[in-house]
């Protein structure tokens, strides 16, 4: 299998994970089948769609509808297997698969942005993060949940560090694009997997403090 072929397989696996975990995340809302399909698709393709609109290029899934079909199928299966999907072991397994998808999509987006020389050097970092977490943000907004950016969970931080690493190393080693991309993806995957396994969160010292109700009344 070629490198492009392997990336495509991982991308499809990531699409499955995004869609399935989206349905599992909104399952407590008791949504119907249509709602589950919409949430799954939005989560799977939302970030990449926003990225391509910002870049002013054809939206990626318009040129390969397999992303839509795979997201639909994964959402449907997750809806049917609702009880199993929300089980602890199965859900954790999907989170690891989601981490692989996040790593791949983030670095692919950064690479695509750099190829277009869009808003260098910050553009690839910003659009890499948007691609990786954009779908999840849209899902949480529509579901009325706290968004990924409002939680202490280490989700966006590993993606941001990975994209910064990719842009920095590529500037230093411009001819080692494949190696730099692989290393950056592995960095995101390892950081995200560690956060899942050891339940790592942003330390309290880096969080804002709630306003004291008594002081606010003074």
mmCIF file of C-alpha atoms in Angstrom:
data_model
loop_
_atom_site.group_PDB
_atom_site.id
_atom_site.type_symbol
_atom_site.label_atom_id
_atom_site.label_comp_id
_atom_site.label_asym_id
_atom_site.label_seq_id
_atom_site.Cartn_x
_atom_site.Cartn_y
_atom_site.Cartn_z
ATOM 1 C CA UNK A 1 0.000 0.000 0.000
ATOM 2 C CA UNK A 2 1.262 3.477 -0.882
ATOM 3 C CA UNK A 3 1.631 6.305 1.633
ATOM 4 C CA UNK A 4 -1.367 8.086 0.076
ATOM 5 C CA UNK A 5 -3.386 4.896 0.297
ATOM 6 C CA UNK A 6 -2.498 4.428 3.951
ATOM 7 C CA UNK A 7 -3.424 8.037 4.718
ATOM 8 C CA UNK A 8 -6.762 7.553 2.966
ATOM 9 C CA UNK A 9 -7.539 4.446 5.029
ATOM 10 C CA UNK A 10 -6.649 6.259 8.258
ATOM 11 C CA UNK A 11 -8.739 9.247 7.147
ATOM 12 C CA UNK A 12 -11.751 7.005 6.623
ATOM 13 C CA UNK A 13 -11.160 5.355 10.000
ATOM 14 C CA UNK A 14 -10.989 8.808 11.559
ATOM 15 C CA UNK A 15 -14.241 9.742 9.831
ATOM 16 C CA UNK A 16 -15.865 6.651 11.335
ATOM 17 C CA UNK A 17 -14.560 7.572 14.785
ATOM 18 C CA UNK A 18 -15.696 11.198 14.528
ATOM 19 C CA UNK A 19 -19.203 10.216 13.456
ATOM 20 C CA UNK A 20 -19.617 7.349 15.925
ATOM 21 C CA UNK A 21 -18.311 9.249 18.953
ATOM 22 C CA UNK A 22 -20.558 12.167 17.987
ATOM 23 C CA UNK A 23 -23.646 9.958 18.183
ATOM 24 C CA UNK A 24 -22.445 8.481 21.482
ATOM 25 C CA UNK A 25 -21.809 11.976 22.868
ATOM 26 C CA UNK A 26 -25.323 13.223 22.092
ATOM 27 C CA UNK A 27 -27.106 9.943 22.927
ATOM 28 C CA UNK A 28 -28.131 11.190 26.415
ATOM 29 C CA UNK A 29 -30.154 13.900 24.651
ATOM 30 C CA UNK A 30 -32.438 11.107 23.331
ATOM 31 C CA UNK A 31 -32.218 12.263 19.711
ATOM 32 C CA UNK A 32 -33.937 10.504 16.830
ATOM 33 C CA UNK A 33 -32.291 8.792 13.859
ATOM 34 C CA UNK A 34 -32.291 11.923 11.695
ATOM 35 C CA UNK A 35 -30.684 13.945 14.470
ATOM 36 C CA UNK A 36 -28.038 11.265 14.977
ATOM 37 C CA UNK A 37 -27.166 11.230 11.275
ATOM 38 C CA UNK A 38 -26.922 15.019 11.129
ATOM 39 C CA UNK A 39 -24.719 15.171 14.219
ATOM 40 C CA UNK A 40 -22.476 12.411 12.913
ATOM 41 C CA UNK A 41 -21.963 14.037 9.523
ATOM 42 C CA UNK A 42 -21.412 17.524 10.948
ATOM 43 C CA UNK A 43 -18.777 16.214 13.341
ATOM 44 C CA UNK A 44 -17.032 14.150 10.678
ATOM 45 C CA UNK A 45 -16.788 16.817 7.975
ATOM 46 C CA UNK A 46 -17.432 20.108 9.780
ATOM 47 C CA UNK A 47 -13.843 21.067 10.509
ATOM 48 C CA UNK A 48 -12.561 20.261 7.030
ATOM 49 C CA UNK A 49 -15.470 22.113 5.464
ATOM 50 C CA UNK A 50 -14.726 25.288 7.426
ATOM 51 C CA UNK A 51 -11.050 24.969 6.489
ATOM 52 C CA UNK A 52 -11.736 24.708 2.758
ATOM 53 C CA UNK A 53 -14.189 27.616 2.851
ATOM 54 C CA UNK A 54 -11.530 29.774 4.506
ATOM 55 C CA UNK A 55 -8.936 28.644 1.965
ATOM 56 C CA UNK A 56 -11.335 29.336 -0.910
ATOM 57 C CA UNK A 57 -10.888 25.870 -2.449
ATOM 58 C CA UNK A 58 -13.434 23.151 -3.339
ATOM 59 C CA UNK A 59 -14.739 21.479 -0.186
ATOM 60 C CA UNK A 60 -12.949 18.157 0.193
ATOM 61 C CA UNK A 61 -16.016 15.940 0.416
ATOM 62 C CA UNK A 62 -17.507 17.427 -2.764
ATOM 63 C CA UNK A 63 -14.698 15.689 -4.657
ATOM 64 C CA UNK A 64 -14.952 12.430 -2.726
ATOM 65 C CA UNK A 65 -18.423 11.585 -1.451
ATOM 66 C CA UNK A 66 -17.048 8.520 0.323
ATOM 67 C CA UNK A 67 -16.501 10.777 3.339
ATOM 68 C CA UNK A 68 -20.260 11.422 3.480
ATOM 69 C CA UNK A 69 -21.233 7.797 2.913
ATOM 70 C CA UNK A 70 -18.805 6.535 5.541
ATOM 71 C CA UNK A 71 -19.998 9.145 8.051
ATOM 72 C CA UNK A 72 -23.617 8.200 7.363
ATOM 73 C CA UNK A 73 -22.922 4.489 7.782
ATOM 74 C CA UNK A 74 -20.953 5.007 11.000
ATOM 75 C CA UNK A 75 -23.664 7.265 12.431
ATOM 76 C CA UNK A 76 -26.367 4.733 11.571
ATOM 77 C CA UNK A 77 -24.469 1.849 13.141
ATOM 78 C CA UNK A 78 -23.749 3.937 16.250
ATOM 79 C CA UNK A 79 -27.455 4.803 16.533
ATOM 80 C CA UNK A 80 -28.483 1.153 16.211
ATOM 81 C CA UNK A 81 -25.811 0.027 18.688
ATOM 82 C CA UNK A 82 -26.582 2.877 21.064
ATOM 83 C CA UNK A 83 -26.219 0.881 24.303
ATOM 84 C CA UNK A 84 -23.000 -0.767 23.160
ATOM 85 C CA UNK A 85 -21.520 2.503 21.901
ATOM 86 C CA UNK A 86 -22.028 4.202 25.252
ATOM 87 C CA UNK A 87 -20.406 1.287 27.076
ATOM 88 C CA UNK A 88 -17.169 2.311 28.748
ATOM 89 C CA UNK A 89 -14.757 -0.021 26.940
ATOM 90 C CA UNK A 90 -16.213 0.504 23.464
ATOM 91 C CA UNK A 91 -16.401 4.265 23.900
ATOM 92 C CA UNK A 92 -12.786 4.438 25.091
ATOM 93 C CA UNK A 93 -11.692 2.405 22.073
ATOM 94 C CA UNK A 94 -13.472 4.871 19.806
ATOM 95 C CA UNK A 95 -11.705 7.740 21.579
ATOM 96 C CA UNK A 96 -8.328 6.252 20.652
ATOM 97 C CA UNK A 97 -9.459 5.892 17.048
ATOM 98 C CA UNK A 98 -10.708 9.468 17.229
ATOM 99 C CA UNK A 99 -7.233 10.524 18.404
ATOM 100 C CA UNK A 100 -5.683 8.951 15.304
ATOM 101 C CA UNK A 101 -8.167 10.786 13.105
ATOM 102 C CA UNK A 102 -7.521 14.085 14.876
ATOM 103 C CA UNK A 103 -3.758 13.686 14.384
ATOM 104 C CA UNK A 104 -4.096 12.892 10.693
ATOM 105 C CA UNK A 105 -6.658 15.589 9.861
ATOM 106 C CA UNK A 106 -4.758 18.293 11.747
ATOM 107 C CA UNK A 107 -1.450 17.699 9.970
ATOM 108 C CA UNK A 108 -3.127 17.147 6.587
ATOM 109 C CA UNK A 109 -4.840 20.508 7.018
ATOM 110 C CA UNK A 110 -1.597 22.209 8.014
ATOM 111 C CA UNK A 111 0.133 20.678 4.996
ATOM 112 C CA UNK A 112 -2.650 21.735 2.643
ATOM 113 C CA UNK A 113 -2.523 25.279 4.007
ATOM 114 C CA UNK A 114 1.247 25.462 3.583
ATOM 115 C CA UNK A 115 1.024 24.151 0.025
ATOM 116 C CA UNK A 116 -1.291 27.071 -0.734
ATOM 117 C CA UNK A 117 1.028 29.499 1.111
ATOM 118 C CA UNK A 118 -1.976 30.746 3.077
ATOM 119 C CA UNK A 119 -1.263 33.166 5.957
ATOM 120 C CA UNK A 120 2.168 31.737 6.725
ATOM 121 C CA UNK A 121 3.331 30.870 9.330
ATOM 122 C CA UNK A 122 0.211 31.020 11.557
ATOM 123 C CA UNK A 123 -2.332 29.923 8.938
ATOM 124 C CA UNK A 124 -1.327 26.226 8.911
ATOM 125 C CA UNK A 125 -1.445 26.072 12.705
ATOM 126 C CA UNK A 126 -4.842 27.764 13.006
ATOM 127 C CA UNK A 127 -6.451 25.780 10.196
ATOM 128 C CA UNK A 128 -4.934 22.550 11.471
ATOM 129 C CA UNK A 129 -6.621 23.111 14.831
ATOM 130 C CA UNK A 130 -9.891 24.226 13.223
ATOM 131 C CA UNK A 131 -9.974 21.117 11.036
ATOM 132 C CA UNK A 132 -9.334 18.782 13.962
ATOM 133 C CA UNK A 133 -11.788 20.246 16.476
ATOM 134 C CA UNK A 134 -14.215 22.244 14.314
ATOM 135 C CA UNK A 135 -16.673 19.405 13.835
ATOM 136 C CA UNK A 136 -16.744 18.667 17.560
ATOM 137 C CA UNK A 137 -17.360 22.329 18.343
ATOM 138 C CA UNK A 138 -20.290 22.468 15.924
ATOM 139 C CA UNK A 139 -21.702 19.263 17.430
ATOM 140 C CA UNK A 140 -21.532 20.580 20.984
ATOM 141 C CA UNK A 141 -23.079 23.920 20.047
ATOM 142 C CA UNK A 142 -26.004 22.209 18.295
ATOM 143 C CA UNK A 143 -26.427 19.698 21.146
ATOM 144 C CA UNK A 144 -26.315 22.397 23.824
ATOM 145 C CA UNK A 145 -23.254 20.851 25.519
ATOM 146 C CA UNK A 146 -20.131 22.542 26.840
ATOM 147 C CA UNK A 147 -17.806 22.829 23.854
ATOM 148 C CA UNK A 148 -14.338 21.279 23.695
ATOM 149 C CA UNK A 149 -12.836 24.695 24.409
ATOM 150 C CA UNK A 150 -14.881 25.025 27.605
ATOM 151 C CA UNK A 151 -13.660 21.743 29.122
ATOM 152 C CA UNK A 152 -10.454 20.908 30.984
ATOM 153 C CA UNK A 153 -9.943 17.890 28.731
ATOM 154 C CA UNK A 154 -6.613 17.852 26.828
ATOM 155 C CA UNK A 155 -7.982 17.846 23.302
ATOM 156 C CA UNK A 156 -7.101 21.052 21.492
ATOM 157 C CA UNK A 157 -3.738 21.437 23.266
ATOM 158 C CA UNK A 158 -2.122 18.300 21.733
ATOM 159 C CA UNK A 159 -3.408 19.335 18.298
ATOM 160 C CA UNK A 160 -1.985 22.828 18.663
ATOM 161 C CA UNK A 161 1.404 21.528 19.824
ATOM 162 C CA UNK A 162 1.496 19.061 16.939
ATOM 163 C CA UNK A 163 0.724 21.727 14.337
ATOM 164 C CA UNK A 164 3.317 24.092 15.811
ATOM 165 C CA UNK A 165 5.859 21.272 15.726
ATOM 166 C CA UNK A 166 5.018 20.508 12.097
ATOM 167 C CA UNK A 167 5.376 24.108 10.913
ATOM 168 C CA UNK A 168 8.570 24.663 12.917
ATOM 169 C CA UNK A 169 10.339 21.466 11.860
ATOM 170 C CA UNK A 170 9.325 21.913 8.228
ATOM 171 C CA UNK A 171 10.908 25.369 8.266
ATOM 172 C CA UNK A 172 14.128 23.824 9.587
ATOM 173 C CA UNK A 173 14.043 20.675 7.426
ATOM 174 C CA UNK A 174 12.123 21.673 4.261
ATOM 175 C CA UNK A 175 13.091 18.498 2.365
ATOM 176 C CA UNK A 176 11.910 16.112 5.098
ATOM 177 C CA UNK A 177 8.202 16.753 4.694
ATOM 178 C CA UNK A 178 7.031 13.155 5.080
ATOM 179 C CA UNK A 179 9.181 12.487 8.131
ATOM 180 C CA UNK A 180 8.155 15.748 9.781
ATOM 181 C CA UNK A 181 4.468 15.046 9.086
ATOM 182 C CA UNK A 182 4.722 11.508 10.505
ATOM 183 C CA UNK A 183 6.506 12.744 13.625
ATOM 184 C CA UNK A 184 3.960 15.523 14.196
ATOM 185 C CA UNK A 185 1.027 13.120 13.784
ATOM 186 C CA UNK A 186 2.657 10.690 16.209
ATOM 187 C CA UNK A 187 3.169 13.516 18.712
ATOM 188 C CA UNK A 188 -0.524 14.467 18.624
ATOM 189 C CA UNK A 189 -1.599 10.824 18.847
ATOM 190 C CA UNK A 190 0.674 10.069 21.804
ATOM 191 C CA UNK A 191 -0.337 13.193 23.731
ATOM 192 C CA UNK A 192 -4.023 12.576 23.114
ATOM 193 C CA UNK A 193 -3.729 8.862 23.954
ATOM 194 C CA UNK A 194 -1.916 9.719 27.194
ATOM 195 C CA UNK A 195 -4.696 12.155 28.092
ATOM 196 C CA UNK A 196 -7.310 9.451 27.492
ATOM 197 C CA UNK A 197 -5.425 6.696 29.330
ATOM 198 C CA UNK A 198 -4.368 8.700 32.391
ATOM 199 C CA UNK A 199 -7.319 11.118 32.404
ATOM 200 C CA UNK A 200 -5.056 14.138 32.020
ATOM 201 C CA UNK A 201 -6.581 17.591 32.202
ATOM 202 C CA UNK A 202 -5.413 21.181 32.000
ATOM 203 C CA UNK A 203 -4.021 22.075 35.467
ATOM 204 C CA UNK A 204 -6.189 24.275 37.666
ATOM 205 C CA UNK A 205 -3.466 26.937 37.765
ATOM 206 C CA UNK A 206 -4.123 27.596 34.064
ATOM 207 C CA UNK A 207 -7.899 27.946 34.484
ATOM 208 C CA UNK A 208 -9.867 31.090 35.189
ATOM 209 C CA UNK A 209 -11.386 31.476 38.620
ATOM 210 C CA UNK A 210 -15.158 31.763 39.020
ATOM 211 C CA UNK A 211 -16.379 35.061 40.395
ATOM 212 C CA UNK A 212 -17.223 34.914 44.083
ATOM 213 C CA UNK A 213 -20.970 35.542 44.327
ATOM 214 C CA UNK A 214 -20.514 37.434 47.594
ATOM 215 C CA UNK A 215 -17.860 39.719 46.146
ATOM 216 C CA UNK A 216 -19.880 40.303 42.973
ATOM 217 C CA UNK A 217 -22.738 41.685 45.065
ATOM 218 C CA UNK A 218 -20.538 44.276 46.738
#
